[in-house]
Coordinates of C-alpha atoms in Angstrom, one line a residue:
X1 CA 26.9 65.0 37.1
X2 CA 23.6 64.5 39.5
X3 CA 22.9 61.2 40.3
X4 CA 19.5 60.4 42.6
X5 CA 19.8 57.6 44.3
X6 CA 16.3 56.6 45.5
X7 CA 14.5 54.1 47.9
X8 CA 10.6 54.6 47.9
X9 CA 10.2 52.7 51.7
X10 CA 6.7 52.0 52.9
X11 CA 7.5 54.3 56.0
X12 CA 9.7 57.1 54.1
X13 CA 11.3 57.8 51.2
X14 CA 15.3 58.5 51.3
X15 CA 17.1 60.0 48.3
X16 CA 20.7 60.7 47.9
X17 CA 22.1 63.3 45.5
X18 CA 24.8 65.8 44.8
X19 CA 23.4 69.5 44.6
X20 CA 24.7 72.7 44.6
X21 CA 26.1 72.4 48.2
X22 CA 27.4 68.9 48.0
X23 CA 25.8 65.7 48.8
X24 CA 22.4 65.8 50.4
X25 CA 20.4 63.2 51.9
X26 CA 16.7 63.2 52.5
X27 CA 14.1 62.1 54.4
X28 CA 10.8 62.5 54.1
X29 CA 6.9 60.2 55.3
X30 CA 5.8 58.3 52.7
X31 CA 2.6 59.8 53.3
X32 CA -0.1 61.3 50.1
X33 CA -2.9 63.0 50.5
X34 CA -5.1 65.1 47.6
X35 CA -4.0 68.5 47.8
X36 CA -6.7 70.6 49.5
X37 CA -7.0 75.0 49.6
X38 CA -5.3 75.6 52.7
X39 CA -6.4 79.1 53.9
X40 CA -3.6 80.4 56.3
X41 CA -1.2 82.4 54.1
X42 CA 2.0 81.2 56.2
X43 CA 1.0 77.1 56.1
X44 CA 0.0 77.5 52.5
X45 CA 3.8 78.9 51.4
X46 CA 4.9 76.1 53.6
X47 CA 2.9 73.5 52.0
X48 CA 3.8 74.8 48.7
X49 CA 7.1 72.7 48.4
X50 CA 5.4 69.7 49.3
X51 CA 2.8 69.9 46.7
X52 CA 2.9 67.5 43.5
X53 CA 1.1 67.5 40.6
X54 CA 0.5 64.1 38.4
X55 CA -1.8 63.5 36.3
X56 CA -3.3 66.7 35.9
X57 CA -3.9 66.0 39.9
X58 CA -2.5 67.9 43.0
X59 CA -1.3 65.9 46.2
X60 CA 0.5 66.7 49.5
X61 CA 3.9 64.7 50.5
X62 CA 5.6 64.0 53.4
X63 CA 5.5 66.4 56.7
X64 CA 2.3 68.4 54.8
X65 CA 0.3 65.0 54.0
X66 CA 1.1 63.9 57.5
X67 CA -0.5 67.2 58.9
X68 CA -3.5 67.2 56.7
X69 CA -4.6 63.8 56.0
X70 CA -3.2 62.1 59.0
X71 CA -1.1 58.9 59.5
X72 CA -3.2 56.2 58.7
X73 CA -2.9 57.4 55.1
X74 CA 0.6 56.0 54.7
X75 CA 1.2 53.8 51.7
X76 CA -0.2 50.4 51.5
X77 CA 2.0 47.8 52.6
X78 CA 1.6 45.5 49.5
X79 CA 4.1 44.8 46.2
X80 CA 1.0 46.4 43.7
X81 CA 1.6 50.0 45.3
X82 CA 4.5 50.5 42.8
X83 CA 1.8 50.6 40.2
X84 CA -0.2 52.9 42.6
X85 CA -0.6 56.6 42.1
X86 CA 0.7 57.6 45.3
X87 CA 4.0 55.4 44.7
X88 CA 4.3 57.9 41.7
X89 CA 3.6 61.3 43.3
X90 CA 6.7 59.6 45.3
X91 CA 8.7 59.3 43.2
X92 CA 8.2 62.9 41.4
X93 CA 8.3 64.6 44.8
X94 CA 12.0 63.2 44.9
X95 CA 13.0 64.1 41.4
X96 CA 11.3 67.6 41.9
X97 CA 13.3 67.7 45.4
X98 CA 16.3 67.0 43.5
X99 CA 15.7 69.2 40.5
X100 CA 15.2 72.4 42.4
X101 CA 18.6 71.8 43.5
X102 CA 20.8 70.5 41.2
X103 CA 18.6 71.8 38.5
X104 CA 19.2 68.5 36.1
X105 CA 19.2 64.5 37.2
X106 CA 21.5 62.8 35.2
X107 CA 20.6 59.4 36.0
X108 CA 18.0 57.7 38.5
X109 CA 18.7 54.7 40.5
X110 CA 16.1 52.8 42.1
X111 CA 15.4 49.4 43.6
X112 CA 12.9 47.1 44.4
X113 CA 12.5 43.5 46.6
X114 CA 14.6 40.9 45.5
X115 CA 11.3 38.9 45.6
X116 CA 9.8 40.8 42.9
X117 CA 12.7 42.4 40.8
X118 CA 12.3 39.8 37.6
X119 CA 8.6 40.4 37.1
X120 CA 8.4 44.4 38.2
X121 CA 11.7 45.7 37.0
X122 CA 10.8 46.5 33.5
X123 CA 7.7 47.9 34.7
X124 CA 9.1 50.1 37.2
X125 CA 12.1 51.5 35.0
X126 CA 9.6 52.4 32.1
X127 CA 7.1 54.2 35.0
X128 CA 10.1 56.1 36.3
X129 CA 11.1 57.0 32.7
X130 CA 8.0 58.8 31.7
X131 CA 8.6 61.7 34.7
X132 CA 11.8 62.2 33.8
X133 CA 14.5 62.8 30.5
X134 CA 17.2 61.0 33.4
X135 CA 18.8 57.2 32.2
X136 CA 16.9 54.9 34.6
X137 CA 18.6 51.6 36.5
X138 CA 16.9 49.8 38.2
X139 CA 18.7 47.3 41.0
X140 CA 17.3 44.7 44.0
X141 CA 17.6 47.1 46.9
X142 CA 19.6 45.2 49.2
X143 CA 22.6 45.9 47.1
X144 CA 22.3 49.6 47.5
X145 CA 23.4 48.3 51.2
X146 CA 26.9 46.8 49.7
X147 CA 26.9 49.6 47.5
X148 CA 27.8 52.2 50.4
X149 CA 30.4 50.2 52.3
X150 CA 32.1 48.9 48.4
X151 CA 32.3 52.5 47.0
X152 CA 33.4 55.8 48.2
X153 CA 31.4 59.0 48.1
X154 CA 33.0 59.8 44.8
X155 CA 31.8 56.5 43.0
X156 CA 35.4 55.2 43.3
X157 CA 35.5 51.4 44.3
X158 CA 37.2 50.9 47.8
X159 CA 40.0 48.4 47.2
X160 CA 40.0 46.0 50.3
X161 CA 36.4 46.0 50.2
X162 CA 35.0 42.4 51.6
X163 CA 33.7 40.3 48.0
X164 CA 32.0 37.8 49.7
X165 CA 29.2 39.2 52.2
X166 CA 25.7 38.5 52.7
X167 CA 23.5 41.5 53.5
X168 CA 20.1 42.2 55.3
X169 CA 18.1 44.9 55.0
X170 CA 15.2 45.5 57.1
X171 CA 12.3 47.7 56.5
X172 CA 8.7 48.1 57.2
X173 CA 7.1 46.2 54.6
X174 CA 9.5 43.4 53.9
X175 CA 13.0 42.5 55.3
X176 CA 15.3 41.4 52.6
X177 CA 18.3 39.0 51.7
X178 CA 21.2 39.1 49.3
X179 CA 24.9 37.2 48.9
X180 CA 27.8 38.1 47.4
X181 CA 30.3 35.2 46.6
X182 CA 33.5 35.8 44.8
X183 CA 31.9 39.3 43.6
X184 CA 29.5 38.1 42.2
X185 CA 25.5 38.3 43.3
X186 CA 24.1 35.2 43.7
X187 CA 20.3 35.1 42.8
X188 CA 19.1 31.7 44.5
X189 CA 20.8 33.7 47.6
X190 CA 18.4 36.5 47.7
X191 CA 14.8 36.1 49.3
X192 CA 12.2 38.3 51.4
X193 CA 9.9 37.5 54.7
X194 CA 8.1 39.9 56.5
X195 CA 9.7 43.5 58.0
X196 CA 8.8 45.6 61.1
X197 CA 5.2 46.2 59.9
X198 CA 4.8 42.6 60.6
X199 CA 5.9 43.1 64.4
X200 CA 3.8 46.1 64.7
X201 CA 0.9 44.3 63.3
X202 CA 0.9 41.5 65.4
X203 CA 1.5 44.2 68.9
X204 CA -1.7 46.2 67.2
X205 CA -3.6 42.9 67.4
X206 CA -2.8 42.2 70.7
X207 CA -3.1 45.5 72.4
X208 CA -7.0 44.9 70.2
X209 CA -7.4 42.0 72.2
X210 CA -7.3 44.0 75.4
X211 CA -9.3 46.7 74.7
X212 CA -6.7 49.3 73.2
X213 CA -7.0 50.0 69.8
X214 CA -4.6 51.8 68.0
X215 CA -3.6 52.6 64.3
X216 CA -0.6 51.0 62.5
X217 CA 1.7 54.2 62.8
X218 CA 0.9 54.2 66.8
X219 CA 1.6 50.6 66.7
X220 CA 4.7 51.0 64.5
X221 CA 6.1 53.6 67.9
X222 CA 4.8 51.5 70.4
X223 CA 7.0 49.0 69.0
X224 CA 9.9 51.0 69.4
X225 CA 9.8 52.5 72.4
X226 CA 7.7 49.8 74.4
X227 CA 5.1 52.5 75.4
X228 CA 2.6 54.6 74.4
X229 CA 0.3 56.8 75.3
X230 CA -3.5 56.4 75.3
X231 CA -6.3 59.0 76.2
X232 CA -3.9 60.5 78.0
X233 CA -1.8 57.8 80.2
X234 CA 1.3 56.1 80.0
X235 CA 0.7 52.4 79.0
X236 CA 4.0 50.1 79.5
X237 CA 3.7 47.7 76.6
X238 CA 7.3 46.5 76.9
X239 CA 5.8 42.5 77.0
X240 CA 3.6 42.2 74.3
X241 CA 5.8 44.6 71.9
X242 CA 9.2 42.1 72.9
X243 CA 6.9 39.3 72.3
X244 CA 6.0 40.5 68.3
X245 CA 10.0 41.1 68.0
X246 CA 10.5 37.5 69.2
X247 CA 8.6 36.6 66.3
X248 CA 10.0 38.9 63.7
X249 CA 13.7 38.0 64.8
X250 CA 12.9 34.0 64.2
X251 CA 10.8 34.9 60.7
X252 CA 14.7 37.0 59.4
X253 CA 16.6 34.2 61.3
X254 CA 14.7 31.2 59.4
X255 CA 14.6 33.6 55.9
X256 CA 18.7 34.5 56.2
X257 CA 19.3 30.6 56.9
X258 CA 17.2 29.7 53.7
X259 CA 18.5 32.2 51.5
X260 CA 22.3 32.2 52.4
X261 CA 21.8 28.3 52.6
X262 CA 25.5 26.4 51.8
X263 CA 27.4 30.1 51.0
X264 CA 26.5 31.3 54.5
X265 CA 29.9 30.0 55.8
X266 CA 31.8 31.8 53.3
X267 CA 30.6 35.2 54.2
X268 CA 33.5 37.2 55.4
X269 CA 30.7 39.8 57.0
X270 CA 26.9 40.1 56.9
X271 CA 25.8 44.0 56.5
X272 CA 22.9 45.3 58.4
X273 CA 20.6 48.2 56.7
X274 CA 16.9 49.3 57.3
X275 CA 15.0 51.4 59.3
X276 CA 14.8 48.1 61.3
X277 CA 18.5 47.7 62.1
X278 CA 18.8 49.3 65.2
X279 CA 16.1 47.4 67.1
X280 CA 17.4 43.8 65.6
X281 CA 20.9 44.4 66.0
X282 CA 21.6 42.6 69.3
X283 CA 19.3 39.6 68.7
X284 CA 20.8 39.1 65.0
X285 CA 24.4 39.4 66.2
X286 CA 23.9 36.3 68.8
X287 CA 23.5 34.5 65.3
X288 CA 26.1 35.8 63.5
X289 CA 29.1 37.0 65.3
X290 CA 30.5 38.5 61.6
X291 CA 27.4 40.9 61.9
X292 CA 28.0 44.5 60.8
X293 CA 26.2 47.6 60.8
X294 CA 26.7 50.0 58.7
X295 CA 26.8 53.9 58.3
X296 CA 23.4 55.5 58.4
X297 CA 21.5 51.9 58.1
X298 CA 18.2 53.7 57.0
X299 CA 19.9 56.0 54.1
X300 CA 22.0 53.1 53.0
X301 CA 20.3 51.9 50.2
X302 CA 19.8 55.5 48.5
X303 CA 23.6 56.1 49.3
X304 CA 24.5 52.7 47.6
X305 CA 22.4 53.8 44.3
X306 CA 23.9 57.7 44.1
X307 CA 27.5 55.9 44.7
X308 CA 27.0 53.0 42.2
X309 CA 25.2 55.5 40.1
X310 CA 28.1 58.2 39.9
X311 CA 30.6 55.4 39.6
X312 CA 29.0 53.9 36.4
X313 CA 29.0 57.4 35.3
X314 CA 32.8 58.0 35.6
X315 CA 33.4 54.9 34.1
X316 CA 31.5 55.6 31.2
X317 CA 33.3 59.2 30.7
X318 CA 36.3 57.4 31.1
X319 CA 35.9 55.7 28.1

C-alpha cells in the first residue's frame, strides 16, 4: 500500500512515501527549467533522473534546474501557478520519484491554502488525476501539520492526541491558519497572510535602496542568516533583515488573532510547521506560551498526508 503524501511549496517540494526500504522523505527545489542537450557524459546520466517529460515537453527539476537555469527561475509566488506547467512537471517529478521506488502509488494526497481550497480543489484533484491511475484527496495543507502529531507512522490514530489545537504553518508564499475544536475543523478558523517571501521581499527592497541589488533566492538567505555576500565581501545585514521579520511576525500575529478569533482560548496547543518555523519560533512563542513545534516542521505537511493517507487506507480494508 504506497501512499504519497505531497506538498508542492513555492521553495521545495516535500513528499512522503513508503518504498521498498521503508518510509522515505524528500526534498527537492521547486525549480523548472526546459530540458536542454547537456554534453558531458557524467552530468547528463546525472541529470537523467531529474528530467520530466509533460506534454510531449522535456524539463529539468530540482538540484539539475537549479544548476542549469539558475535560481531566479523558481516558481512564481502566486495562487494561478497550480494551473501552471511547471506546478505540473512538479508534481510528476514526485509521482515518478515515487514510482521508481515503490513501483505503484496507491493513493495521492495533496493540499492547497486554506484561502483558496473551495474554488481550486476540484481543479487541482482532476489535474493530479490525469498523471496518474492513484485515488486523489485533496486537503487544506495546514492539516497535513495535525496530521503528523494525531497519527502514527502506520496510519494508526494516537489516542491522547490534543482535539482542540490551532495550527500555523509557515512557508514562503503564504503562512497559513487552521483550528481544531472538539475534533472538528472549523472553517471560519482558517485564513492566510503573507509567508517568508514577504520578509525577503521587503529586505530585497531595502538592500535596492542602498545600492545592493540582489535576486529573491539571495534575499530569501540573507534573511536567514543576516549576511551575505556581495562581489566578494561580507555585508552584515542583521538590521534591515530583523527589521522585515518584525513585520512578518506582526502580519502572522494579527492573521492568527483573526482567524482563531473567540476559539483561541480553547486551544489546548498551537502546532508550528513550515520551512518558516525555525526563524519565528521565539517571537511566536512570547504570544502563545502553549506554542509547539513539531517534528521536522518543513516535511510536516507531506508526513501528515502519507499518515492520514495510509490510515484511510486501513480503515477502508478493514471494512
Amino acid at each position: 500500500m504506497t501512499v504519497l503524501g505531497l506538498d508542492v511549496g513555492h521553495s521545495a517540494v516535500k513528499m512522503s512515501y513508503r518504498g521498498k526500504a521503508g518510509i522515505e522523505r524528500v526534498i527537492f527545489p521547486s525549480v523548472v527549467s526546459p530540458a536542454i542537450a547537456i554534453s558531458d557524459r557524467s552530468a547528463a546520466d546525472a541529470a537523467a533522473n531529474d528530467t520530466v517529460e509533460v506534454e510531449g515537453n522535456k524539463f529539468f527539476v530540482g538540484e539539475t534546474a537549479v544548476h542549469e537555469a539558475g535560481a531566479t527561475q523558481s516558481s512564481g509566488l502566486h495562487h494561478r501557478w497550480i494551473s501552471s506547467i511547471e506546478y505540473k512537471v512538479l508534481i510528476q517529478a514526485a509521482i515518478n520519484i515515487a514510482m521508481r521506488d515503490a513501483g505503484k502509488i496507491e493513493m495521492i494526497v495533496v493540499g492547497l491554502p486554506p484561502v483558496i481550497m473551495r474554488e481550486r480543489q476540484l481543479a487541482l484533484r482532476n489535474l493530479v488525476s490525469t498523471m496518474t491511475d492513484a485515488d486523489v484527496r485533496v486537503f487544506p495543507e495546514p492539516s497535513g501539520v495535525l496530521y503528523s502529531v494525531a497519527i502514527n507512522d502506520d496510519g494508526v490514530s494516537i489516542e491522547d492526541a490534543p482535539t482542540n489545537v490551532g495550527v500555523i504553518a509557515v512557508g514562503r508564499y503564504t503562512t497559513d491558519f487552521m483550528a481544531l475544536v472538539d475534533g472538528k475543523w472549523m472553517e471560519n478558523a482558517a485564513g492566510s497572510v503573507g509567508g517568508m517571501s514577504k520578509a525577503a521581499e521587503l529586505l530585497r527592497r531595502r538592500l535596492g535602496e542602498g545600492g545592493v541589488h540582489v535576486d529573491p533566492i539571495i534575499a530569501d538567505q540573507a534573511l536567514r542568516n543576516k549576511s551575505l555576500r556581495h562581489y566578494g565581501q561580507d555585508m552584515d545585514v542583521s538590521k534591515p533583515a530583523e527589521g522585515a521579520m518584525q513585520i512578518l511576525v506582526s502580519s502572522i500575529i494579527d492573521g492568527a488573532a483573526r482567524a482563531f478569533g473567540d476559539v483561541e482560548s480553547r486551544l489546548e496547543a498551537i502546532y508550528v510547521a513550515g520551512g518558516g518555523a525555525d526563524m519565528l519560533m521565539p517571537t511566536l512563542a512570547e504570544q502563545w506560551p502553549h506554542l509547539s513545534p513539531v517534528e521536522s516542521p518543513r516535511m510536516a505537511v507531506a508526513e501528515g498526508f502519507r499518515r492520514v493517507g495510509e490510515m484511510r487506507k486501513l480503515l477502508a480494508g478493514a471494512k
